[in-house]
Short mmCIF file of C-alpha atoms in Angstrom, two decimals:
data_model
loop_
_atom_site.label_atom_id
_atom_site.label_comp_id
_atom_site.label_asym_id
_atom_site.label_seq_id
_atom_site.Cartn_x
_atom_site.Cartn_y
_atom_site.Cartn_z
CA UNK R 1027 87.18 177.90 1.35
CA UNK R 1028 85.30 178.79 4.24
CA UNK R 1029 84.54 182.21 6.15
CA UNK R 1030 86.44 184.19 8.34
CA UNK R 1031 85.33 184.34 11.99
CA UNK R 1032 82.92 187.32 12.47
CA UNK R 1033 84.95 188.71 15.18
CA UNK R 1034 88.62 188.53 14.02
CA UNK R 1035 92.16 190.06 14.66
CA UNK R 1036 95.18 190.12 12.86
CA UNK R 1037 97.97 189.50 15.44
CA UNK R 1038 101.57 190.44 15.04
CA UNK R 1039 103.20 187.30 16.60
CA UNK R 1040 106.70 188.04 18.31
CA UNK R 1041 109.41 186.96 16.21
CA UNK R 1042 111.44 185.62 19.32
CA UNK R 1043 108.66 183.05 20.15
CA UNK R 1044 109.83 179.62 18.76
CA UNK R 1045 106.33 178.85 17.91
CA UNK R 1046 105.74 182.08 15.81
CA UNK R 1047 105.64 182.85 12.14
CA UNK R 1048 107.44 185.78 10.44
CA UNK R 1049 104.73 186.97 8.32
CA UNK R 1050 103.50 190.68 7.29
CA UNK R 1051 100.23 191.31 9.49
CA UNK R 1052 97.57 193.75 9.06
CA UNK R 1053 95.89 195.90 11.96
CA UNK R 1054 93.09 194.28 13.62
CA UNK R 1055 89.57 194.53 12.39
CA UNK R 1056 86.83 196.19 14.77
CA UNK R 1057 87.77 197.04 18.11
CA UNK R 1058 91.07 196.60 19.71
CA UNK R 1059 91.35 193.70 22.10
CA UNK R 1060 92.03 194.39 25.71
CA UNK R 1061 94.88 192.81 27.68
CA UNK R 1062 93.98 190.39 30.44
CA UNK R 1063 96.06 190.08 33.30
CA UNK R 1064 99.22 187.60 32.30
CA UNK R 1065 99.52 189.18 28.77
CA UNK R 1066 96.43 187.30 27.00
CA UNK R 1067 94.75 189.04 24.53
CA UNK R 1068 91.12 188.67 25.28
CA UNK R 1069 88.07 189.93 23.53
CA UNK R 1070 85.25 192.28 25.04
CA UNK R 1071 83.22 189.38 26.18
CA UNK R 1072 86.17 187.71 28.13
CA UNK R 1073 86.95 185.28 24.97
CA UNK R 1074 90.08 184.83 23.09
CA UNK R 1075 90.26 186.75 20.04
CA UNK R 1076 91.22 184.65 17.40
CA UNK R 1077 94.78 184.64 16.04
CA UNK R 1078 94.63 185.73 12.34
CA UNK R 1079 97.95 186.39 10.67
CA UNK R 1080 97.79 187.89 7.07
CA UNK R 1081 100.68 187.13 4.38
CA UNK R 1082 101.34 187.90 0.97
CA UNK R 1083 98.95 186.92 -1.84
CA UNK R 1084 95.81 186.65 0.22
CA UNK R 1085 97.55 184.30 2.55
CA UNK R 1086 95.43 183.69 5.79
CA UNK R 1087 96.74 181.62 8.97
CA UNK R 1088 94.04 180.96 11.29
CA UNK R 1089 96.43 180.17 14.29
CA UNK R 1090 95.97 178.37 17.42
CA UNK R 1091 96.39 179.78 21.13
CA UNK R 1092 99.91 179.36 22.81
CA UNK R 1093 100.87 179.18 26.56
CA UNK R 1094 102.91 181.91 26.03
CA UNK R 1095 100.08 184.35 24.70
CA UNK R 1096 99.17 184.79 28.56
CA UNK R 1097 102.33 183.36 30.15
CA UNK R 1098 105.21 185.31 28.42
CA UNK R 1099 108.73 184.12 29.21
CA UNK R 1100 107.93 180.43 29.83
CA UNK R 1101 111.18 178.30 29.69
CA UNK R 1102 111.69 175.81 26.89
CA UNK R 1103 113.27 172.60 26.98
CA UNK R 1104 114.99 170.30 24.04
CA UNK R 1105 112.21 167.81 22.75
CA UNK R 1106 113.12 164.24 24.07
CA UNK R 1107 112.59 162.82 20.68
CA UNK R 1108 115.75 163.98 19.64
CA UNK R 1109 117.53 161.21 22.14
CA UNK R 1110 114.77 158.61 21.14
CA UNK R 1111 116.57 155.69 19.45
CA UNK R 1112 113.17 154.90 17.50
CA UNK R 1113 113.13 158.02 15.82
CA UNK R 1114 116.98 158.50 15.03
CA UNK R 1115 116.57 157.21 11.38
CA UNK R 1116 113.94 159.87 10.82
CA UNK R 1117 115.29 162.66 8.33
CA UNK R 1118 113.58 166.02 9.30
CA UNK R 1119 111.39 164.65 11.93
CA UNK R 1120 110.75 168.09 13.44
CA UNK R 1121 108.18 170.17 12.08
CA UNK R 1122 109.12 173.20 10.61
CA UNK R 1123 107.74 176.28 12.79
CA UNK R 1124 106.33 177.77 9.57
CA UNK R 1125 104.75 175.23 8.26
CA UNK R 1126 101.07 175.22 7.54
CA UNK R 1127 98.40 173.32 5.66
CA UNK R 1128 96.04 175.04 3.02
CA UNK R 1129 92.20 174.44 3.91
CA UNK R 1130 91.69 174.51 0.05
CA UNK R 1131 93.94 172.86 -2.35
CA UNK R 1132 92.18 173.02 -5.65
CA UNK R 1133 92.77 176.71 -6.75
CA UNK R 1134 92.76 178.57 -9.87
CA UNK R 1135 96.19 180.23 -11.17
CA UNK R 1136 95.02 183.68 -10.04
CA UNK R 1137 93.12 182.75 -6.83
CA UNK R 1138 94.08 183.93 -3.38
CA UNK R 1139 96.38 181.54 -1.20
CA UNK R 1140 93.31 181.48 1.25
CA UNK R 1141 92.99 179.88 5.00
CA UNK R 1142 95.52 177.93 6.32
CA UNK R 1143 96.14 176.10 9.57
CA UNK R 1144 99.27 175.32 11.64
CA UNK R 1145 100.78 172.05 10.57
CA UNK R 1146 100.76 169.32 13.34
CA UNK R 1147 103.80 167.57 14.60
CA UNK R 1148 107.01 167.51 16.89
CA UNK R 1149 108.76 170.68 17.74
CA UNK R 1150 112.53 170.87 18.63
CA UNK R 1151 111.68 172.93 21.66
CA UNK R 1152 108.81 171.76 24.22
CA UNK R 1153 107.31 173.83 26.99
CA UNK R 1154 106.94 170.77 29.60
CA UNK R 1155 109.69 168.91 31.20
CA UNK R 1156 108.69 165.19 31.22
CA UNK R 1157 108.41 164.67 34.98
CA UNK R 1158 106.46 167.71 35.50
CA UNK R 1159 103.66 166.59 33.53
CA UNK R 1160 100.67 165.43 34.68
CA UNK R 1161 98.04 164.84 31.80
CA UNK R 1162 94.43 163.48 31.83
CA UNK R 1163 92.07 161.96 29.43
CA UNK R 1164 88.25 162.34 29.21
CA UNK R 1165 85.69 160.74 26.75
CA UNK R 1166 82.20 162.44 26.46
CA UNK R 1167 79.20 162.26 24.51
CA UNK R 1168 78.08 158.88 22.46
CA UNK R 1169 79.94 155.88 21.52
CA UNK R 1170 82.15 155.53 18.34
CA UNK R 1171 84.91 152.89 17.05
CA UNK R 1172 88.28 154.01 17.80
CA UNK R 1173 87.76 155.78 21.25
CA UNK R 1174 89.88 153.02 23.12
CA UNK R 1175 92.47 153.45 20.30
CA UNK R 1176 92.98 157.03 20.98
CA UNK R 1177 93.13 156.63 24.54
CA UNK R 1178 95.66 154.27 24.14
CA UNK R 1179 97.94 156.12 21.81
CA UNK R 1180 97.77 159.27 23.90
CA UNK R 1181 98.86 157.19 26.95
CA UNK R 1182 101.60 155.26 24.87
CA UNK R 1183 102.79 158.43 23.09
CA UNK R 1184 103.28 160.30 26.28
CA UNK R 1185 105.30 157.48 27.77
CA UNK R 1186 107.11 156.47 24.82
CA UNK R 1187 108.00 159.58 23.41
CA UNK R 1188 108.19 162.22 25.95
CA UNK R 1189 108.79 159.80 28.92
CA UNK R 1190 105.76 161.32 30.74
CA UNK R 1191 104.69 158.87 33.58
CA UNK R 1192 101.58 160.50 35.32
CA UNK R 1193 98.45 159.98 33.08
CA UNK R 1194 95.03 160.14 34.63
CA UNK R 1195 91.59 158.77 32.97
CA UNK R 1196 88.75 160.87 33.87
CA UNK R 1197 86.11 158.17 34.31
CA UNK R 1198 82.33 159.09 33.37
CA UNK R 1199 82.73 162.15 30.98
CA UNK R 1200 82.82 165.84 32.18
CA UNK R 1201 81.39 165.03 35.41
CA UNK R 1202 84.07 162.83 36.38
CA UNK R 1203 86.27 165.87 36.78
CA UNK R 1204 84.41 166.78 40.03
CA UNK R 1205 83.10 163.50 41.02
CA UNK R 1206 86.62 162.36 41.82
CA UNK R 1207 86.55 159.45 39.29
CA UNK R 1208 89.90 158.97 38.01
CA UNK R 1209 92.18 155.79 37.19
CA UNK R 1210 95.69 155.81 36.82
CA UNK R 1211 96.66 154.92 32.93
CA UNK R 1212 100.09 153.22 32.08
CA UNK R 1213 101.14 151.35 28.63
CA UNK R 1214 100.52 148.19 30.47
CA UNK R 1215 96.94 148.87 31.50
CA UNK R 1216 96.04 150.01 27.93
CA UNK R 1217 97.80 147.61 26.08
CA UNK R 1218 94.94 145.81 24.52
CA UNK R 1219 91.88 148.24 24.83
CA UNK R 1220 92.10 149.00 20.75
CA UNK R 1221 90.80 145.77 20.19
CA UNK R 1222 87.57 146.32 22.31
CA UNK R 1223 84.73 148.68 21.55
CA UNK R 1224 83.33 151.57 23.43
CA UNK R 1225 85.64 153.33 25.95
CA UNK R 1226 87.47 152.15 29.26
CA UNK R 1227 86.59 155.43 30.64
CA UNK R 1228 82.90 155.41 30.30
CA UNK R 1229 81.19 158.60 28.69
CA UNK R 1230 78.25 160.66 29.51
CA UNK R 1231 76.16 163.65 27.85
CA UNK R 1232 76.08 167.02 29.70
CA UNK R 1233 77.60 167.42 33.38
CA UNK R 1234 79.50 170.43 32.14
CA UNK R 1235 80.43 172.79 35.01
CA UNK R 1236 83.37 174.75 34.08
CA UNK R 1237 84.05 176.26 37.42
CA UNK R 1238 84.26 172.61 39.04
CA UNK R 1239 86.11 171.06 36.14
CA UNK R 1240 88.87 173.71 36.29
CA UNK R 1241 89.01 173.68 40.08
CA UNK R 1242 89.67 170.01 40.01
CA UNK R 1243 92.25 170.39 37.06
CA UNK R 1244 94.03 173.14 39.36
CA UNK R 1245 93.81 171.05 42.45
CA UNK R 1246 95.03 167.76 41.10
CA UNK R 1247 98.12 169.58 39.50
CA UNK R 1248 96.87 168.68 35.74
CA UNK R 1249 98.95 170.44 33.13
CA UNK R 1250 97.64 168.73 30.15
CA UNK R 1251 94.07 168.16 29.24
CA UNK R 1252 92.97 165.52 26.35
CA UNK R 1253 89.52 165.91 25.58
CA UNK R 1254 87.70 163.27 23.10
CA UNK R 1255 84.11 164.10 21.92
CA UNK R 1256 82.10 165.81 19.20
CA UNK R 1257 81.16 169.45 18.70
CA UNK R 1258 79.02 169.70 21.75
CA UNK R 1259 82.24 168.39 23.75
CA UNK R 1260 84.77 170.59 21.53
CA UNK R 1261 82.68 173.62 22.89
CA UNK R 1262 82.80 172.57 26.55
CA UNK R 1263 86.62 172.13 25.83
CA UNK R 1264 86.75 175.76 24.39
CA UNK R 1265 85.04 177.09 27.76
CA UNK R 1266 87.28 175.08 29.81
CA UNK R 1267 90.55 176.28 28.01
CA UNK R 1268 89.13 180.05 28.40
CA UNK R 1269 88.59 179.60 32.13
CA UNK R 1270 92.20 178.09 32.28
CA UNK R 1271 93.51 181.24 30.54
CA UNK R 1272 91.62 183.64 32.69
CA UNK R 1273 93.26 182.20 35.75
CA UNK R 1274 96.71 182.00 34.35
CA UNK R 1275 97.47 178.45 34.56
CA UNK R 1276 100.02 176.52 32.73
CA UNK R 1277 97.69 173.89 31.19
CA UNK R 1278 97.49 172.78 27.89
CA UNK R 1279 94.14 171.82 26.53
CA UNK R 1280 93.87 169.61 23.47
CA UNK R 1281 90.63 168.24 21.65
CA UNK R 1282 90.47 165.17 19.36
CA UNK R 1283 87.18 165.52 17.50
CA UNK R 1284 84.89 162.61 17.61
CA UNK R 1285 81.69 161.75 15.72
CA UNK R 1286 80.50 158.75 13.94
CA UNK R 1287 78.39 161.06 11.77
CA UNK R 1288 81.38 162.84 10.33
CA UNK R 1289 79.67 166.07 10.78
CA UNK R 1290 82.48 168.21 12.25
CA UNK R 1291 83.63 170.92 9.83
CA UNK R 1292 87.05 171.76 8.45
CA UNK R 1293 88.61 168.25 8.95
CA UNK R 1294 88.54 165.66 6.20
CA UNK R 1295 86.69 163.09 8.23
CA UNK R 1296 86.29 161.89 12.32
CA UNK R 1297 87.82 158.67 13.42
CA UNK R 1298 85.45 155.64 13.57
CA UNK R 1299 83.77 156.83 10.18
CA UNK R 1300 85.48 154.28 8.04
CA UNK R 1301 84.65 151.49 10.36
CA UNK R 1302 80.83 152.62 10.43
CA UNK R 1303 80.75 152.69 6.66
CA UNK R 1304 82.18 149.10 6.58
CA UNK R 1305 79.87 147.85 9.50
CA UNK R 1306 76.58 149.67 7.79
CA UNK R 1307 77.41 147.48 4.55
CA UNK R 1308 76.68 144.40 6.63
CA UNK R 1309 73.41 145.44 7.57
CA UNK R 1310 72.67 146.50 3.97
CA UNK R 1311 73.79 143.12 2.48
CA UNK R 1312 71.41 141.41 5.37
CA UNK R 1313 68.50 143.62 3.97
CA UNK R 1314 69.10 142.83 0.50
CA UNK R 1315 69.20 138.90 1.18
CA UNK R 1316 66.00 139.39 2.81
CA UNK R 1317 64.33 141.61 0.44
CA UNK R 1318 65.65 139.25 -2.69
CA UNK R 1319 64.39 136.28 -0.96
CA UNK R 1320 60.92 137.34 -0.82
CA UNK R 1321 58.06 138.26 -3.13
CA UNK R 1322 58.05 142.05 -3.53
CA UNK R 1323 60.55 142.41 -0.69
CA UNK R 1324 61.52 145.53 0.68
CA UNK R 1325 64.56 145.95 3.03
CA UNK R 1326 64.63 149.10 5.17
CA UNK R 1327 67.97 149.79 7.05
CA UNK R 1328 68.37 152.76 9.10
CA UNK R 1329 71.70 154.35 9.42
CA UNK R 1330 73.41 157.08 11.89
CA UNK R 1331 73.22 160.63 10.70
CA UNK R 1332 71.29 162.99 12.88
CA UNK R 1333 72.02 166.16 10.84
CA UNK R 1334 74.35 164.89 8.00
CA UNK R 1335 73.91 161.73 5.64
CA UNK R 1336 77.35 160.65 5.20
CA UNK R 1337 77.41 157.14 6.65
CA UNK R 1338 74.38 156.65 4.68
CA UNK R 1339 75.80 158.14 1.41
CA UNK R 1340 78.99 156.21 1.54
CA UNK R 1341 77.70 152.73 2.63
CA UNK R 1342 75.26 153.08 -0.13
CA UNK R 1343 78.09 153.86 -2.65
CA UNK R 1344 80.12 151.18 -1.33
CA UNK R 1345 77.29 148.58 -1.34
CA UNK R 1346 75.81 149.17 -4.69
CA UNK R 1347 72.57 147.11 -3.48
CA UNK R 1348 70.66 149.98 -2.50
CA UNK R 1349 67.97 151.22 -4.47
CA UNK R 1350 66.99 154.42 -2.49
CA UNK R 1351 69.20 156.32 0.15
CA UNK R 1352 67.28 159.24 2.09
CA UNK R 1353 69.18 161.82 4.13
CA UNK R 1354 68.61 165.03 6.20
CA UNK R 1355 70.00 167.32 3.81
CA UNK R 1356 67.83 166.16 0.82
CA UNK R 1357 63.96 166.77 1.46
CA UNK R 1358 61.46 163.96 0.36
CA UNK R 1359 57.92 163.51 0.15
CA UNK R 1360 55.66 160.41 0.38
CA UNK R 1361 52.52 161.07 -1.57
CA UNK R 1362 52.13 162.13 -5.41
CA UNK R 1363 53.63 161.93 -8.81
CA UNK R 1364 57.43 161.31 -8.58
CA UNK R 1365 57.62 160.88 -5.18
CA UNK R 1366 58.87 158.20 -2.82
CA UNK R 1367 55.93 155.70 -2.83
CA UNK R 1368 55.25 155.97 -6.55
CA UNK R 1369 59.25 155.18 -7.10
CA UNK R 1370 58.62 152.18 -4.53
CA UNK R 1371 56.08 150.87 -6.83
CA UNK R 1372 57.96 151.37 -9.81
CA UNK R 1373 61.05 149.56 -8.43
CA UNK R 1374 59.15 146.80 -7.33
CA UNK R 1375 57.70 145.96 -10.73
CA UNK R 1376 61.04 146.38 -12.02
CA UNK R 1377 63.17 144.15 -9.94
CA UNK R 1378 60.65 142.45 -7.51
CA UNK R 1379 62.52 143.60 -4.48
CA UNK R 1380 64.38 146.67 -2.91
CA UNK R 1381 66.53 148.03 -0.31
CA UNK R 1382 66.13 151.55 1.16
CA UNK R 1383 68.85 153.21 3.29
CA UNK R 1384 67.46 156.08 5.57
CA UNK R 1385 69.95 158.24 8.00
CA UNK R 1386 68.13 158.79 11.09
CA UNK R 1387 67.73 162.63 10.64
CA UNK R 1388 65.98 162.31 7.67
CA UNK R 1389 62.22 163.02 7.17
CA UNK R 1390 61.82 164.51 10.49
CA UNK R 1391 59.54 167.34 9.37
CA UNK R 1392 57.23 164.90 7.62
CA UNK R 1393 57.06 162.95 11.02
CA UNK R 1394 56.49 165.93 13.18
CA UNK R 1395 53.33 166.78 11.39
CA UNK R 1396 51.59 164.14 13.21
CA UNK R 1397 53.71 163.74 16.27
CA UNK R 1398 54.68 166.92 18.17
CA UNK R 1399 58.08 166.29 19.86
CA UNK R 1400 60.41 167.98 17.87
CA UNK R 1401 61.66 170.26 20.42
CA UNK R 1402 62.75 167.67 22.94
CA UNK R 1403 66.55 167.53 23.72
CA UNK R 1404 69.09 165.27 25.58
CA UNK R 1405 71.59 166.14 28.28
CA UNK R 1406 73.76 167.36 25.36
CA UNK R 1407 71.35 169.79 24.04
CA UNK R 1408 70.78 167.55 20.78
CA UNK R 1409 67.46 167.30 19.55
CA UNK R 1410 65.72 164.23 20.16
CA UNK R 1411 64.94 162.56 16.96
CA UNK R 1412 61.87 160.22 16.07
CA UNK R 1413 62.52 156.96 14.71
CA UNK R 1414 62.25 157.64 11.06
CA UNK R 1415 62.91 153.85 10.09
CA UNK R 1416 59.79 152.54 11.92
CA UNK R 1417 57.61 155.58 10.67
CA UNK R 1418 58.61 155.14 7.00
CA UNK R 1419 58.23 151.21 7.38
CA UNK R 1420 54.68 151.66 8.68
CA UNK R 1421 53.95 154.20 5.93
CA UNK R 1422 55.18 151.76 3.29
CA UNK R 1423 52.97 149.11 4.58
CA UNK R 1424 49.98 151.26 5.00
CA UNK R 1425 50.15 152.65 1.50
CA UNK R 1426 50.34 149.11 -0.06
CA UNK R 1427 47.41 147.87 2.04
CA UNK R 1428 45.26 150.85 0.80
CA UNK R 1429 46.18 150.41 -2.59
CA UNK R 1430 45.92 146.56 -2.91
CA UNK R 1431 48.15 146.79 -5.91
CA UNK R 1432 50.46 144.15 -4.67
CA UNK R 1433 51.36 142.30 -1.41
CA UNK R 1434 54.74 143.21 0.01
CA UNK R 1435 57.20 141.74 2.50
CA UNK R 1436 59.02 144.50 4.68
CA UNK R 1437 61.84 143.84 6.92
CA UNK R 1438 63.20 146.61 9.10
CA UNK R 1439 66.82 146.47 10.32
CA UNK R 1440 68.41 149.22 13.01
CA UNK R 1441 72.04 148.36 13.32
CA UNK R 1442 72.94 152.05 14.87
CA UNK R 1443 74.10 150.75 18.29
CA UNK R 1444 75.74 147.69 17.16
CA UNK R 1445 77.75 149.96 14.78
CA UNK R 1446 78.88 152.26 17.28
CA UNK R 1447 79.79 149.59 19.83
CA UNK R 1448 82.37 147.58 17.54
CA UNK R 1449 86.28 147.89 17.63
CA UNK R 1450 87.80 150.24 15.06
CA UNK R 1451 88.98 148.78 11.81
CA UNK R 1452 92.82 148.89 10.66
CA UNK R 1453 92.20 152.24 8.67
CA UNK R 1454 90.71 153.88 11.84
CA UNK R 1455 93.02 152.48 14.02
CA UNK R 1456 96.15 154.10 12.03
CA UNK R 1457 94.35 157.33 11.74
CA UNK R 1458 93.36 157.38 15.60
CA UNK R 1459 97.06 156.73 16.35
CA UNK R 1460 98.24 159.60 14.21
CA UNK R 1461 95.50 162.02 15.71
CA UNK R 1462 96.45 160.95 19.30
CA UNK R 1463 99.96 161.49 18.53
CA UNK R 1464 99.58 164.97 16.98
CA UNK R 1465 97.42 165.95 19.95
CA UNK R 1466 100.66 164.99 22.35
CA UNK R 1467 102.92 166.84 20.32
CA UNK R 1468 100.85 169.90 20.14
CA UNK R 1469 100.22 170.00 24.08
CA UNK R 1470 104.13 169.07 24.69
CA UNK R 1471 104.88 172.41 22.25
CA UNK R 1472 102.78 174.58 24.32
CA UNK R 1473 100.04 174.85 22.01
CA UNK R 1474 96.35 175.04 23.85
CA UNK R 1475 93.04 175.81 22.75
CA UNK R 1476 93.11 173.68 19.80
CA UNK R 1477 91.69 170.41 18.18
CA UNK R 1478 93.71 168.20 15.92
CA UNK R 1479 92.31 166.93 12.47
CA UNK R 1480 93.44 166.00 9.04
CA UNK R 1481 93.12 168.72 6.79
CA UNK R 1482 93.67 167.54 2.99
CA UNK R 1483 95.40 164.76 4.37
CA UNK R 1484 97.98 166.80 6.78
CA UNK R 1485 97.29 166.58 10.31
CA UNK R 1486 96.92 170.36 11.73
CA UNK R 1487 96.05 172.15 14.84
CA UNK R 1488 92.70 174.03 14.33
CA UNK R 1489 90.96 176.63 16.49
CA UNK R 1490 88.13 175.16 18.53
CA UNK R 1491 85.73 178.06 17.09
CA UNK R 1492 86.12 176.54 13.47
CA UNK R 1493 85.10 173.17 14.32
CA UNK R 1494 82.07 174.39 16.32
CA UNK R 1495 80.61 177.13 14.23
CA UNK R 1496 78.88 175.00 11.81
CA UNK R 1497 78.43 171.43 11.22
CA UNK R 1498 79.56 169.49 7.98
CA UNK R 1499 76.68 168.33 5.94
CA UNK R 1500 76.48 166.46 2.51
CA UNK R 1501 76.25 169.05 -0.46
CA UNK R 1502 73.38 167.41 -2.71
CA UNK R 1503 74.38 169.62 -5.62
CA UNK R 1504 77.81 168.25 -5.35
CA UNK R 1505 79.13 165.29 -7.67
CA UNK R 1506 79.19 163.07 -4.83
CA UNK R 1507 75.63 163.06 -4.31
CA UNK R 1508 75.16 162.97 -8.08
CA UNK R 1509 77.16 159.79 -8.08
CA UNK R 1510 74.82 158.28 -5.59
CA UNK R 1511 71.78 159.39 -7.63
CA UNK R 1512 73.35 157.27 -10.69
CA UNK R 1513 74.40 154.49 -8.58
CA UNK R 1514 70.87 154.06 -7.08
CA UNK R 1515 68.99 155.29 -10.19
CA UNK R 1516 66.43 157.06 -7.79
CA UNK R 1517 64.65 160.66 -8.45
CA UNK R 1518 66.33 163.43 -6.21
CA UNK R 1519 62.73 164.04 -4.78
CA UNK R 1520 63.46 167.76 -4.82
CA UNK R 1521 61.14 170.30 -6.03
CA UNK R 1522 62.63 173.25 -7.69
CA UNK R 1523 62.34 175.26 -4.56
CA UNK R 1524 64.34 172.75 -2.75
CA UNK R 1525 67.24 172.63 -5.26
CA UNK R 1526 67.28 176.40 -5.63
CA UNK R 1527 67.47 176.78 -1.47
CA UNK R 1528 70.21 173.88 -1.46
CA UNK R 1529 72.04 175.62 -4.17
CA UNK R 1530 71.98 178.91 -2.29
CA UNK R 1531 73.29 177.13 0.84
CA UNK R 1532 76.53 176.16 -0.87
CA UNK R 1533 77.49 179.64 -2.02
CA UNK R 1534 77.60 182.06 1.10
CA UNK R 1535 81.03 180.99 2.22
CA UNK R 1536 82.73 181.93 -0.88
CA UNK R 1537 80.88 185.11 -0.91
CA UNK R 1538 81.48 185.89 2.85
CA UNK R 1539 85.17 185.22 2.27
CA UNK R 1540 85.50 187.71 -0.63
CA UNK R 1541 83.43 190.10 1.52
CA UNK R 1542 85.96 189.68 4.36
CA UNK R 1543 88.92 189.86 2.11
CA UNK R 1544 87.65 193.51 0.89
CA UNK R 1545 87.43 194.49 4.51
CA UNK R 1546 90.84 193.43 5.42
CA UNK R 1547 92.36 194.96 2.31
CA UNK R 1548 90.37 198.08 2.88
CA UNK R 1549 91.59 198.17 6.55
CA UNK R 1550 95.31 197.71 5.75
CA UNK R 1551 95.12 200.39 3.03
CA UNK R 1552 93.47 202.49 5.42
CA UNK R 1553 96.24 201.98 8.02
CA UNK R 1554 99.01 202.43 5.58
CA UNK R 1555 97.51 205.68 4.30
CA UNK R 1556 97.33 206.90 7.91
CA UNK R 1557 101.05 205.82 8.49
CA UNK R 1558 102.12 207.55 5.32
CA UNK R 1559 100.50 210.93 6.37
#
């Protein structure tokens, strides 16, 4: 179910606000937040306190900020969609203000209702008039299939659904805000960009200067900011939102999470992941053909996955031609009984060939024993990884050269940048469209400081801190990893200690949630007791 934030506040949201819930709330946990100018609730360190709403039966809503949290009495306007002929046939098109999406949907009969997020979608009332909106879009970090689709659909969504005519593209990532690199975006200029890979706006790592970025936003009269990027980019978006709120600006900040590794927490998946898995299969198929066509052929394929092995796992499951899959979450060792090199020998004797898929973040500890560069970082603060594919290929060659048991023919394939640069497939195009439109609906409705994502198949608005507090990883004690082991017939390579450690890592979230629930209940009971006395 996931844990509640370390610093939480249960806020009672005014009933007269059109974006608000009418739920029983409990008193805040810990210190009472102080009010900043403009009415926004800020924590003791100047950060916005999480909006946590408690309801009956253990219901918890982790809400997102709204412009009226720090700019009260903002005027609202009818949603232009009600006059859009394309949507006139849709029944109940506007989302109910009390709709939420559960983070966990598989529960026992006596389970608590648990954590929920605000459902994404258009509202009946909006907080921006179409002709007052100046929106901007920026893409940061590495490339990913679907970036151009998201850009296109934000532009077309603003134009076609809300009549917005002023949309800027920030060129070159975050530094483009203060480098004066912008282009005008309109449906005509973005019409075909979804058929191309990469991003028409360009991208970069680093370059985040909060003061300069917000100064640029303020000077240009921008009041809607759409930020597309991974967890590092979303952390930057959160800081931008905090500064905008501190200055009391009517600016909505919306994030669209992007990572080809699918390692962003809470959401079902990130856009581009389906395309990456599909393209990865092409490389696996090529490796299989090469291995099968040679005596004792070995095909080694390195796939993306800095900290999470989702692409490697799903591509392996989809391919069925893989004999061994190595990911960062599952430690492995080379030498010794029951370990990787022995398994390779066994599989070659049985089949005469084999295919190995390795995620880029796997085996880094083993490589670091002989190469001391583990602490180097790129401009985004990500650890620079050593090439596990080349290292593993050389280790396999050296082993068979020493043992002289059999000659091998090894082919190494690294398709990582080819996969990142392709256009998104049909599935990701649809998903990217829905994400973009959900972000537009949220910004027009006055929500800010949020990222949009699919949670259990429903699009939701998620607070920035929930998707940046930890990374999503393959759970190697879960059934999906067991399915992979069954498919490849590979050993787990885990020692008993590795297995015990992995099992422990998958348990704390539930335990922490229960502890927080006890704290919430005890605090609420204490407050009620004081009120009765």
